[in-house]
Amino acid sequence: MRMLSGWGRFPKVECRVIRARNQEDVRQAVLEAPLIARGNGRAYGDAALNPGLTLDMTGMDRMRSFENGVLVAEAGVLLGDIIQAFLPRGWFPMVTPGTKLVSLGGAIAADVHGKNHHIDGSFRSCVDWIDLMGPDGTVTRTKPGEALFDWTLGGMGLTGVILRAQIRLRRVETSWIVQESEALTSLTDTIAAFEGAMDAPYSVAWINCSAGKTHGHSILLKGRHALPHDLPMDRTEFDLGRPGKTPVPFGLPFLFKGTALRTINSLYWRLQRRKAGRAVVDWDSYFYPLDGLANWNKLYGRHGFVQFQCALPRDTAEAGLAEIMEAIAASDQGSVLSVLKRFGSQSGPFSFPMEGYTLAMDFPANKRSLALMERLDTITLAHNGRFYLAKDARMPKAVAQADPRAADFAEMRKQAGLAERFTSVQSRRLGL
Amino acid sequence: MSRPILILGAASDMARAVARSFAAEGHPIQLAARNVSRLDEDASDLRTRFGVEVTVHEFDALATDSHKAFVEALPTLPAVAVCAVGTMGTQAESEADPLAAAQVMRANFEGPASILAHLANAMEARGAGTLVGISSVAGDRGRASNYVYGSAKAGFTAFLSGLRNRLAKKGVHVVTVLPGFVNTAMLEGISTPAPLTAEPEEVGAAIVKAVKRNTNVIYTRPIWRIVMAVIRNIPEPVFKKTSI
């Protein structure tokens, strides 16, 4: 038995853990007890926790073949390993979330999205096939166009154990990113700027959700892969670097409320405004700014933190986001580094992204935050929004079930005999 | 950087990590273990990840009469040979059945010593090379909880020390690795204190560094050097009453 939690360190659950090193290990585990597969534990909440049996897939992290950008790898391989191996040869993941420490299996299960969702869609758009172990221990290779494939992308590991997959990488000519940043002073301006940036390959904004003079101020970051001629003379085209990780020595929960938080957010905005404009930045700090802090999840102290991430349809997004930001300001809870992103169209039956906007925030795990998040649930639902299961740790069942797709997913799981084999704390909480 | 590295007992978690650390530096890798088919997935991983040449070789540490032929059949005499062969067995089984104990001793001492002896002779004749033996802190002092395993590792540690002494003037270096607790299959289900428990990748990186620097003895987490110094120096009348 081991005490496990997601990246938010909330909730913590005592789980029996078995580590799989090959397909036979997985088969034995699947036949032994109901379970959930777990990758590198980067989902924030309880999606990869199951007390009866949690199957640790990090021992299955082999790359099997690579040719012309097409990679076959086991589920436990991390995106960071893929980058380390292939960026020097001119290849980069087609879609990447904000951490490179996710496993391939986890990226598929959560159908992660990146800063390029409005152009390239979610992770599914680079997956050619998945080998999935079903409830009876047999392995099925599922491909785009098949129902099982569709449900598996975004299915949170509840359709079977993802063993390996074939994905396509993107050709890049350098390891650098040309970044354009812009400081904006209101939500309306930020949304207008996003709408004007639809052809930027990557875009994301940091937005200040704590009230005060700089409430609603944002920094919009647009990016594209640099070409050799974009680089200053002294830079090599592929510089992977191996920056050390700075450990966080202790929790600093007092920084995450009230005046301290408002001050940090407004200082950050002013600092970024000064640096606004064009810059050539390295791939690691552009895509994965927080990975440099080895355990930033400990900053919130021992109780951990909870992420809230919702998506709102394009036509209701501005009104909905304004209400959410007002509710946060009124609660005085605040959030550091609230991240806003424009989504492109929806592509899977159970994946999170939808045409519109997504806002991600983290809050310390305490009663007041949880109460605030219930308020945010109501606002999101009133604006026809939905929630990201990879970030969720606390949604009530009724909220999850307000998304009509949840009932379809649960019905499919029941029909296919998946429900009794693949189960997590989250799936039981949400009735999936 | 194209000198081959031989990994003996290549199917273990620790051996996999060691192979990756060397392959990341561009070295061709020779993987050797029983049931060579088990190595195919790891071999393709090393080729795919690092673009290095990998060969796989059937090797049984307990079949000591095959060791000479094994070394002669290698396509190239490696620059570095890492012996990760070993098994913990269980102390209870070893106590109840001395034949089981003998198997643990053979797998941790006789087999590893035999194969390294053959490689040592070949490297001595060439006048260059590095031998790496993965022993254990359990060999630093016999304890009630695992003295069968510990005594075999103690023998192996002494063997490596003697080999290093003999070959020092012959251009061949010997590294003794004392990993302490490592988060591998061997320790699965046993809870160990986090500050004393290394990841296999740390062991891999430490070995590559030790080979480059010609270090003699490494404890992969330095704190173990202190822990074991304390344990070694507890007077026997006191020690026999403890259960460490």
XYZ file of C-alpha atoms in Angstrom:
676
model
C 0.000 0.000 0.000
C 1.272 3.435 -0.875
C -0.082 6.917 -0.245
C -0.711 8.372 -3.679
C -2.064 11.620 -5.012
C -2.185 13.488 -8.279
C 0.048 16.461 -8.975
C -2.156 18.752 -6.861
C -1.437 16.568 -3.802
C -5.172 16.525 -3.129
C -6.793 14.142 -2.441
C -4.309 11.625 -1.003
C -5.446 8.025 -1.220
C -3.872 4.816 0.070
C -3.524 2.521 -2.956
C -2.148 -0.906 -3.735
C 0.342 -0.359 -6.539
C 1.763 -2.831 -9.040
C 4.450 -1.766 -11.472
C 4.197 -3.195 -14.975
C 7.368 -3.840 -16.938
C 5.889 -5.659 -19.898
C 2.585 -6.608 -21.484
C 2.339 -9.824 -19.492
C 2.542 -7.876 -16.211
C -0.358 -5.723 -17.407
C -2.412 -8.757 -18.398
C -1.979 -10.372 -15.005
C -2.988 -7.162 -13.236
C -6.058 -6.629 -15.436
C -7.264 -10.154 -14.735
C -6.557 -9.849 -11.040
C -8.644 -6.875 -9.913
C -10.454 -3.757 -11.095
C -7.804 -1.117 -11.670
C -6.755 2.167 -13.188
C -3.507 2.657 -15.070
C -1.266 5.484 -13.892
C 1.482 7.220 -15.838
C 3.752 9.835 -14.304
C 1.108 11.187 -11.907
C 0.705 14.570 -13.618
C -3.096 14.595 -13.649
C -3.907 17.032 -10.855
C -6.655 15.162 -9.038
C -7.864 11.622 -8.543
C -8.087 10.421 -12.157
C -5.225 7.918 -11.735
C -5.942 6.691 -8.219
C -7.655 3.457 -7.301
C -7.277 2.000 -3.783
C -7.841 -1.646 -4.828
C -5.213 -1.603 -7.570
C -3.349 1.160 -9.350
C -1.164 -0.039 -12.202
C 2.059 1.955 -12.454
C 3.002 2.091 -16.141
C 6.296 3.971 -15.785
C 8.238 0.702 -16.104
C 6.885 0.352 -19.659
C 8.763 3.238 -21.202
C 10.476 1.774 -24.224
C 10.627 3.389 -27.609
C 10.183 0.722 -30.250
C 10.836 2.376 -33.589
C 11.239 5.752 -35.211
C 11.195 6.571 -38.863
C 10.651 9.884 -40.550
C 8.812 11.415 -37.617
C 6.682 8.356 -36.871
C 7.324 6.958 -33.412
C 6.088 3.740 -31.831
C 6.513 3.837 -28.063
C 5.176 2.294 -24.885
C 2.672 4.165 -22.745
C 5.118 5.033 -19.955
C 7.466 7.080 -22.159
C 7.453 10.735 -21.142
C 7.057 13.543 -23.662
C 10.324 14.869 -22.259
C 12.081 11.614 -23.246
C 10.661 11.955 -26.755
C 11.917 15.529 -27.003
C 15.329 14.547 -25.630
C 15.647 11.788 -28.219
C 14.251 13.485 -31.317
C 14.483 17.257 -31.032
C 18.215 17.060 -31.859
C 17.164 15.209 -35.037
C 14.632 17.943 -35.918
C 11.367 16.589 -34.505
C 9.023 17.939 -31.830
C 5.682 16.694 -30.449
C 2.744 17.803 -32.573
C 0.760 18.660 -29.430
C 2.133 19.171 -25.942
C 0.576 20.249 -22.647
C 2.335 22.660 -20.289
C 4.547 19.974 -18.787
C 6.875 17.579 -20.589
C 6.659 15.163 -17.670
C 3.403 13.560 -18.813
C 3.501 10.003 -20.081
C 2.403 9.122 -23.582
C -0.426 6.990 -22.148
C -1.549 9.864 -19.948
C -1.478 12.324 -22.853
C -3.719 9.970 -24.815
C -6.066 9.188 -21.919
C -6.619 12.883 -21.162
C -6.428 13.861 -24.855
C -4.254 16.768 -23.797
C -4.191 20.053 -25.657
C -1.524 22.651 -26.142
C -1.053 26.247 -27.120
C -1.773 25.271 -30.743
C -5.216 23.746 -30.224
C -6.881 26.412 -32.397
C -4.814 25.179 -35.344
C -3.738 21.590 -34.715
C -6.410 20.245 -32.366
C -5.782 18.007 -29.382
C -3.329 15.129 -28.912
C -5.537 12.776 -30.961
C -4.537 14.547 -34.146
C -1.060 12.969 -33.979
C -2.079 9.432 -32.937
C -2.112 6.766 -35.687
C -3.096 3.831 -33.506
C -3.251 2.663 -29.907
C -2.727 -0.836 -28.512
C -5.293 -1.154 -25.751
C -5.694 -4.030 -23.312
C -9.344 -4.838 -22.739
C -11.087 -6.258 -19.658
C -10.355 -9.872 -20.652
C -6.639 -9.268 -21.196
C -6.749 -9.242 -24.990
C -5.027 -6.486 -26.906
C -6.848 -4.461 -29.561
C -5.153 -2.083 -31.956
C -7.592 0.793 -32.404
C -7.361 3.520 -35.033
C -9.004 6.848 -35.869
C -12.518 6.314 -37.212
C -13.257 3.558 -34.701
C -15.559 4.131 -31.730
C -13.079 2.602 -29.270
C -10.378 4.998 -30.456
C -12.689 7.984 -30.036
C -13.686 7.015 -26.507
C -10.103 6.227 -25.485
C -8.888 9.739 -26.362
C -10.197 11.686 -23.373
C -11.475 8.496 -21.741
C -9.184 8.912 -18.713
C -7.924 5.328 -18.864
C -11.446 4.001 -18.372
C -11.625 2.188 -21.730
C -8.678 -0.148 -21.049
C -4.967 -0.014 -20.398
C -3.068 1.890 -23.087
C 0.021 -0.227 -23.822
C 1.680 1.552 -26.726
C 0.872 3.885 -29.561
C 2.141 5.206 -32.841
C 2.355 8.981 -33.020
C 3.578 11.488 -35.574
C 6.017 14.226 -34.638
C 6.390 17.643 -36.227
C 9.415 18.641 -38.321
C 11.178 21.661 -36.855
C 14.246 23.451 -38.147
C 15.485 24.706 -34.787
C 14.826 24.126 -31.101
C 13.924 27.795 -30.617
C 10.633 29.680 -30.517
C 10.004 33.169 -31.832
C 7.757 34.710 -29.210
C 5.722 37.907 -29.499
C 4.227 39.164 -26.272
C 1.663 41.865 -25.757
C 0.375 43.449 -22.539
C -3.391 44.019 -22.413
C -5.547 45.716 -19.818
C -8.957 44.055 -19.989
C -10.694 40.774 -20.696
C -12.402 42.325 -23.744
C -9.073 43.418 -25.201
C -7.576 40.005 -24.468
C -10.343 38.178 -26.292
C -10.129 40.582 -29.234
C -6.374 39.953 -29.354
C -6.908 36.160 -29.364
C -9.426 36.479 -32.200
C -6.862 38.482 -34.114
C -4.182 35.868 -33.451
C -5.950 32.820 -34.898
C -3.199 32.168 -37.410
C -0.404 32.312 -34.829
C 0.792 28.686 -34.457
C 0.872 28.951 -30.647
C -1.023 31.336 -28.411
C -1.790 31.574 -24.714
C -2.426 34.346 -22.214
C -1.684 34.769 -18.557
C -4.523 36.740 -16.998
C -4.790 38.384 -13.600
C -7.957 37.199 -11.852
C -7.338 38.881 -8.513
C -9.207 42.164 -8.085
C -7.326 45.388 -7.633
C -5.990 47.871 -10.121
C -4.591 45.260 -12.467
C -7.588 42.916 -12.428
C -8.153 41.574 -15.914
C -4.724 42.618 -17.141
C -3.140 39.984 -19.285
C -0.027 39.054 -21.186
C -0.736 37.391 -24.512
C 2.086 35.210 -25.809
C 2.169 34.176 -29.438
C 4.804 31.802 -30.729
C 6.117 29.896 -33.706
C 9.024 27.516 -34.256
C 12.027 29.601 -35.251
C 13.717 29.119 -38.610
C 17.505 29.146 -38.834
C 17.540 32.735 -40.115
C 15.576 33.915 -37.043
C 18.468 33.025 -34.757
C 21.175 35.364 -33.586
C 24.576 34.410 -34.979
C 25.816 32.866 -31.753
C 23.039 30.293 -31.337
C 23.138 26.761 -32.652
C 20.022 25.445 -34.334
C 19.426 22.620 -31.890
C 20.402 23.373 -28.358
C 18.741 21.001 -25.947
C 20.497 22.142 -22.838
C 19.914 20.213 -19.671
C 18.852 22.845 -17.233
C 19.021 21.692 -13.636
C 15.867 21.595 -11.626
C 15.433 24.031 -8.802
C 13.788 22.283 -5.901
C 11.166 24.148 -3.920
C 12.444 23.995 -0.335
C 9.146 24.487 1.504
C 5.549 25.534 1.039
C 4.682 29.211 0.753
C 0.895 29.139 1.116
C 0.784 32.693 2.521
C 1.727 33.964 -0.944
C -1.486 32.642 -2.395
C -4.026 34.904 -0.795
C -5.046 38.503 -0.243
C -2.647 41.359 -0.687
C 0.422 39.187 -1.297
C -1.272 37.508 -4.219
C -2.561 40.773 -5.713
C 0.917 42.248 -5.420
C 2.569 39.265 -7.076
C 0.103 39.246 -9.931
C 0.411 42.945 -10.617
C 4.202 42.917 -10.335
C 4.310 40.022 -12.753
C 2.157 41.930 -15.219
C 4.323 45.045 -15.002
C 7.496 43.032 -15.409
C 6.126 41.221 -18.455
C 4.840 44.476 -19.962
C 8.361 45.859 -19.841
C 9.629 42.815 -21.712
C 6.784 42.842 -24.268
C 7.727 42.432 -27.900
C 9.649 39.941 -29.953
C 12.117 37.483 -28.445
C 13.752 34.220 -29.430
C 13.333 31.837 -26.505
C 14.339 28.229 -25.939
C 11.815 25.404 -26.306
C 11.945 24.402 -22.646
C 11.135 27.734 -21.072
C 8.540 28.517 -23.742
C 6.527 25.307 -23.456
C 7.382 24.165 -19.939
C 8.093 27.170 -17.727
C 7.156 25.341 -14.518
C 9.073 22.122 -15.162
C 12.223 23.954 -14.077
C 10.877 23.963 -10.521
C 11.184 20.338 -9.531
C 8.232 20.227 -7.172
C 6.320 23.460 -7.573
C 3.226 21.568 -6.456
C 4.612 21.787 -2.932
C 4.423 25.582 -2.938
C 0.859 25.405 -1.716
C 1.843 23.644 1.491
C 0.951 20.234 2.738
C -2.757 20.387 1.958
C -2.050 20.716 -1.733
C -4.033 22.619 -4.311
C -6.898 22.151 -6.702
C -7.041 23.180 -10.316
C -10.168 24.531 -11.883
C -10.268 24.413 -15.648
C -13.372 24.987 -17.703
C -14.088 25.541 -21.374
C -16.765 27.954 -22.563
C -18.294 28.147 -26.036
C -17.159 31.082 -28.106
C -20.431 33.000 -28.039
C -20.853 32.867 -24.248
C -17.161 32.933 -23.329
C -16.680 36.621 -22.671
C -19.737 36.976 -20.422
C -18.945 33.708 -18.634
C -15.284 34.537 -18.076
C -16.212 37.972 -16.739
C -18.585 36.372 -14.216
C -15.974 33.810 -13.190
C -13.375 36.506 -12.661
C -15.822 38.590 -10.612
C -16.662 35.594 -8.441
C -12.967 34.974 -7.790
C -12.331 38.621 -6.982
C -15.318 38.689 -4.610
C -14.087 35.580 -2.784
C -10.635 37.108 -2.251
C -9.177 33.665 -2.969
C -7.387 34.639 -6.124
C -5.232 32.436 -8.268
C -1.663 32.753 -9.377
C -1.010 32.267 -13.046
C -4.509 31.952 -14.430
C -4.117 30.796 -17.979
C -6.481 31.632 -20.823
C -6.433 29.900 -24.174
C -8.447 29.946 -27.400
C -9.666 26.478 -28.422
C -10.383 25.353 -31.957
C -13.238 23.023 -32.777
C -14.194 19.935 -30.808
C -12.863 16.712 -32.285
C -13.738 13.834 -29.946
C -16.904 12.574 -28.290
C -15.505 12.773 -24.767
C -12.506 15.076 -25.025
C -12.420 18.349 -23.183
C -11.770 21.022 -25.831
C -14.636 22.817 -27.568
C -14.650 25.803 -29.919
C -14.233 28.728 -27.548
C -12.069 29.622 -24.562
C -10.566 27.741 -21.653
C -9.475 29.197 -18.335
C -7.233 27.281 -15.920
C -6.529 28.364 -12.370
C -5.188 26.825 -9.213
C -6.372 27.370 -5.684
C -5.099 26.080 -2.358
C -7.078 23.028 -1.256
C -9.236 24.447 1.513
C -12.905 24.935 2.314
C -13.170 28.451 0.937
C -11.639 27.465 -2.402
C -13.896 24.458 -2.685
C -16.931 26.661 -2.022
C -15.688 29.138 -4.623
C -15.281 26.360 -7.152
C -18.873 25.282 -6.651
C -19.855 28.821 -7.540
C -17.616 28.608 -10.636
C -19.281 25.311 -11.592
C -22.661 27.023 -11.629
C -21.407 29.913 -13.759
C -19.726 27.525 -16.194
C -22.840 25.387 -16.615
C -25.040 28.485 -17.043
C -22.840 29.385 -20.006
C -22.906 25.880 -21.526
C -19.323 25.155 -20.526
C -17.578 21.988 -19.450
C -14.735 20.816 -17.201
C -11.343 19.189 -17.710
C -11.176 15.782 -16.042
C -7.354 15.728 -15.964
C -7.479 18.729 -13.632
C -10.529 17.769 -11.605
C -10.320 16.540 -8.015
C -13.629 17.565 -6.501
C -16.473 18.045 -8.967
C -19.837 16.768 -7.699
C -21.453 14.022 -9.744
C -24.382 16.244 -10.733
C -22.013 18.758 -12.324
C -20.231 16.090 -14.354
C -23.559 14.602 -15.405
C -24.745 18.000 -16.645
C -22.524 17.266 -19.648
C -24.765 14.950 -21.705
C -21.666 13.128 -22.983
C -20.987 11.729 -19.503
C -24.085 9.506 -19.605
C -23.181 8.262 -23.099
C -19.679 7.434 -21.923
C -20.962 5.585 -18.848
C -23.477 3.665 -20.978
C -20.756 2.659 -23.452
C -18.574 1.479 -20.529
C -21.392 -0.630 -19.163
C -22.284 -2.171 -22.528
C -18.675 -3.079 -23.312
C -18.025 -4.585 -19.880
C -15.381 -1.949 -19.134
C -17.028 -0.469 -16.060
C -16.293 -3.392 -13.767
C -12.589 -3.685 -14.780
C -11.413 -0.097 -15.171
C -12.283 2.234 -12.370
C -10.780 5.176 -10.505
C -11.675 7.340 -7.545
C -12.701 9.943 -10.111
C -14.853 7.611 -12.219
C -16.809 6.530 -9.160
C -17.187 10.071 -7.880
C -18.488 11.287 -11.229
C -20.512 8.185 -12.130
C -18.616 7.538 -15.364
C 32.702 7.624 -28.242
C 32.188 4.355 -30.056
C 33.597 1.907 -27.532
C 31.126 -0.881 -26.709
C 29.731 -1.388 -23.225
C 28.731 -4.863 -22.037
C 25.859 -5.140 -19.563
C 25.641 -8.522 -17.797
C 22.280 -9.344 -16.234
C 20.741 -6.811 -18.591
C 17.054 -7.504 -17.920
C 16.891 -5.892 -14.488
C 15.568 -2.391 -13.851
C 18.981 -1.204 -12.735
C 20.740 -2.715 -15.745
C 18.240 -1.064 -18.097
C 19.004 2.314 -16.549
C 22.768 1.698 -16.752
C 22.472 0.732 -20.432
C 20.514 3.905 -21.171
C 23.070 6.085 -19.408
C 25.905 4.689 -21.512
C 23.879 4.700 -24.743
C 23.007 8.362 -24.134
C 26.740 9.031 -24.387
C 26.776 7.367 -27.796
C 28.296 4.007 -26.853
C 27.277 0.806 -28.646
C 25.729 -1.605 -26.161
C 26.040 -5.363 -25.685
C 23.135 -6.705 -23.614
C 23.580 -10.107 -22.014
C 21.089 -12.146 -19.981
C 19.306 -15.465 -19.788
C 16.403 -15.873 -22.269
C 17.858 -13.458 -24.736
C 14.426 -12.835 -26.304
C 13.523 -10.836 -23.206
C 16.110 -8.286 -24.293
C 14.642 -7.500 -27.705
C 12.319 -4.740 -26.477
C 15.098 -3.049 -24.538
C 17.475 -3.392 -27.477
C 15.006 -1.668 -29.813
C 14.457 1.032 -27.179
C 18.185 1.802 -27.032
C 18.481 1.858 -30.819
C 15.406 4.081 -31.243
C 16.179 6.484 -28.431
C 19.895 6.946 -28.889
C 20.633 5.696 -32.408
C 23.375 3.367 -31.117
C 24.234 -0.156 -32.214
C 22.936 -2.836 -29.844
C 23.654 -6.554 -29.804
C 22.057 -9.151 -27.524
C 23.860 -12.183 -26.080
C 22.690 -15.290 -24.241
C 24.392 -15.415 -20.849
C 23.814 -17.570 -17.778
C 25.734 -16.355 -14.744
C 25.401 -19.723 -13.005
C 26.756 -21.715 -15.955
C 30.333 -20.830 -15.071
C 31.798 -23.406 -17.465
C 30.314 -21.414 -20.367
C 31.860 -18.094 -19.367
C 35.155 -18.455 -21.210
C 33.352 -19.232 -24.453
C 30.934 -16.353 -23.837
C 33.769 -13.839 -23.625
C 35.490 -15.287 -26.702
C 32.247 -15.135 -28.702
C 31.630 -11.426 -28.083
C 31.886 -9.516 -31.376
C 34.233 -6.992 -29.733
C 35.864 -7.107 -26.341
C 33.991 -4.284 -24.573
C 35.661 -1.170 -23.207
C 33.525 -1.411 -20.099
C 31.752 -4.447 -18.642
C 29.064 -3.865 -16.024
C 28.005 -6.864 -13.960
C 24.449 -6.301 -12.699
C 23.835 -9.986 -12.017
C 22.290 -10.819 -8.684
C 19.241 -11.927 -6.796
C 18.075 -11.175 -3.290
C 16.193 -14.374 -2.631
C 14.418 -14.261 0.713
C 16.207 -14.656 3.994
C 13.471 -16.933 5.373
C 13.825 -19.321 2.455
C 17.610 -19.240 2.688
C 17.461 -20.092 6.395
C 15.004 -22.935 5.937
C 16.746 -24.430 2.933
C 20.546 -24.243 2.729
C 20.339 -25.311 -0.931
C 18.285 -22.203 -1.671
C 20.912 -20.224 0.253
C 23.618 -21.748 -1.934
C 21.764 -20.564 -5.045
C 21.681 -17.004 -3.690
C 25.411 -17.195 -2.943
C 26.175 -18.543 -6.404
C 24.107 -15.873 -8.154
C 25.631 -13.013 -6.175
C 29.216 -14.195 -5.827
C 30.338 -17.233 -7.776
C 28.691 -16.323 -11.097
C 29.625 -12.622 -11.113
C 33.177 -13.363 -9.943
C 33.623 -16.002 -12.617
C 32.515 -13.876 -15.559
C 34.511 -10.871 -14.361
C 37.592 -13.088 -13.957
C 37.397 -14.080 -17.621
C 36.795 -10.493 -18.735
C 39.627 -9.323 -16.470
C 42.075 -11.693 -18.136
C 41.007 -10.566 -21.597
C 41.235 -6.881 -20.635
C 44.591 -7.436 -18.930
C 45.932 -8.976 -22.140
C 44.675 -5.942 -24.065
C 46.025 -3.600 -21.401
C 42.880 -1.497 -21.128
C 39.314 -1.598 -19.909
C 37.001 -1.035 -16.995
C 35.107 -3.624 -14.976
C 32.112 -2.496 -12.950
C 30.699 -4.775 -10.279
C 27.344 -3.936 -8.736
C 27.654 -5.225 -5.183
C 25.638 -4.082 -2.180
C 25.856 -2.217 1.101
C 24.449 -5.448 2.552
C 27.991 -6.815 2.152
C 29.418 -4.189 4.500
C 28.211 -6.068 7.575
C 26.200 -9.252 8.000
C 22.794 -8.627 9.532
C 20.169 -11.106 10.705
C 17.663 -9.867 8.151
C 19.689 -10.721 5.025
C 23.080 -12.227 5.855
C 22.990 -14.893 3.151
C 22.629 -12.294 0.406
C 24.913 -9.966 2.368
C 27.687 -12.535 2.748
C 27.694 -13.293 -0.976
C 27.872 -9.553 -1.706
C 30.676 -9.238 0.871
C 32.581 -11.898 -1.038
C 31.932 -10.081 -4.305
C 33.035 -6.743 -2.826
C 36.290 -8.350 -1.614
C 36.780 -9.976 -5.020
C 36.386 -6.627 -6.780
C 38.791 -5.002 -4.355
C 41.410 -7.663 -4.999
C 40.880 -7.508 -8.740
C 41.344 -3.735 -8.668
C 44.568 -4.182 -6.692
C 45.880 -6.754 -9.163
C 44.932 -4.877 -12.341
C 45.805 -1.343 -11.267
C 49.246 -1.635 -12.869
C 47.853 -3.277 -15.988
C 45.686 -0.433 -17.288
C 42.454 -2.065 -16.210
C 40.255 -0.258 -13.722
C 37.680 -1.826 -11.399
C 34.685 0.061 -9.995
C 32.742 -1.273 -7.016
C 29.161 0.005 -6.882
C 27.239 -0.096 -3.603
C 23.799 1.171 -4.538
C 21.924 1.045 -1.224
C 18.157 0.955 -1.670
C 17.097 1.393 -5.272
C 13.538 1.684 -6.480
C 13.539 -1.526 -8.543
C 11.593 -4.767 -8.806
C 13.919 -6.242 -6.163
C 12.510 -3.885 -3.531
C 8.914 -3.920 -4.726
C 6.514 -4.088 -1.833
C 9.257 -3.253 0.696
C 8.987 0.273 2.027
C 12.325 2.055 2.358
C 13.182 5.538 3.660
C 12.990 8.033 0.789
C 16.312 9.843 1.453
C 18.135 6.505 1.285
C 16.314 5.251 -1.806
C 17.738 6.043 -5.229
C 16.062 5.768 -8.623
C 17.688 3.348 -11.090
C 18.555 6.361 -13.292
C 20.705 7.778 -10.490
C 22.670 4.546 -10.351
C 23.131 4.628 -14.125
C 24.401 8.208 -14.073
C 26.679 7.507 -11.094
C 28.267 4.530 -12.857
C 28.951 6.481 -16.061
C 30.588 9.196 -13.965
C 32.634 6.693 -11.942
C 33.886 5.019 -15.136
C 34.920 8.374 -16.622
C 36.725 9.422 -13.457
C 38.202 6.042 -12.521
C 36.519 6.137 -9.115
C 37.152 3.019 -7.040
C 34.115 2.617 -4.821
C 30.823 4.450 -5.161
C 27.818 4.598 -2.903
C 25.177 6.015 -5.249
C 23.661 8.136 -2.484
C 26.601 9.569 -0.520
C 24.672 9.361 2.744
C 25.113 5.583 2.599
C 28.838 5.964 3.157
C 28.047 7.498 6.539
C 25.223 5.109 7.376
C 27.410 2.083 6.671
C 30.416 3.551 8.492
C 28.214 3.774 11.566
C 26.812 0.269 11.130
C 30.276 -1.230 10.552
C 31.608 0.362 13.720
C 28.958 -0.738 16.170
C 30.814 -3.084 18.562
C 29.815 -6.699 18.099
C 28.454 -7.172 21.667
C 26.030 -4.308 20.985
C 25.393 -5.176 17.347
C 24.262 -8.730 18.063
C 21.420 -7.379 20.185
C 20.148 -4.946 17.575
C 17.803 -5.597 14.715
C 18.888 -3.162 12.030
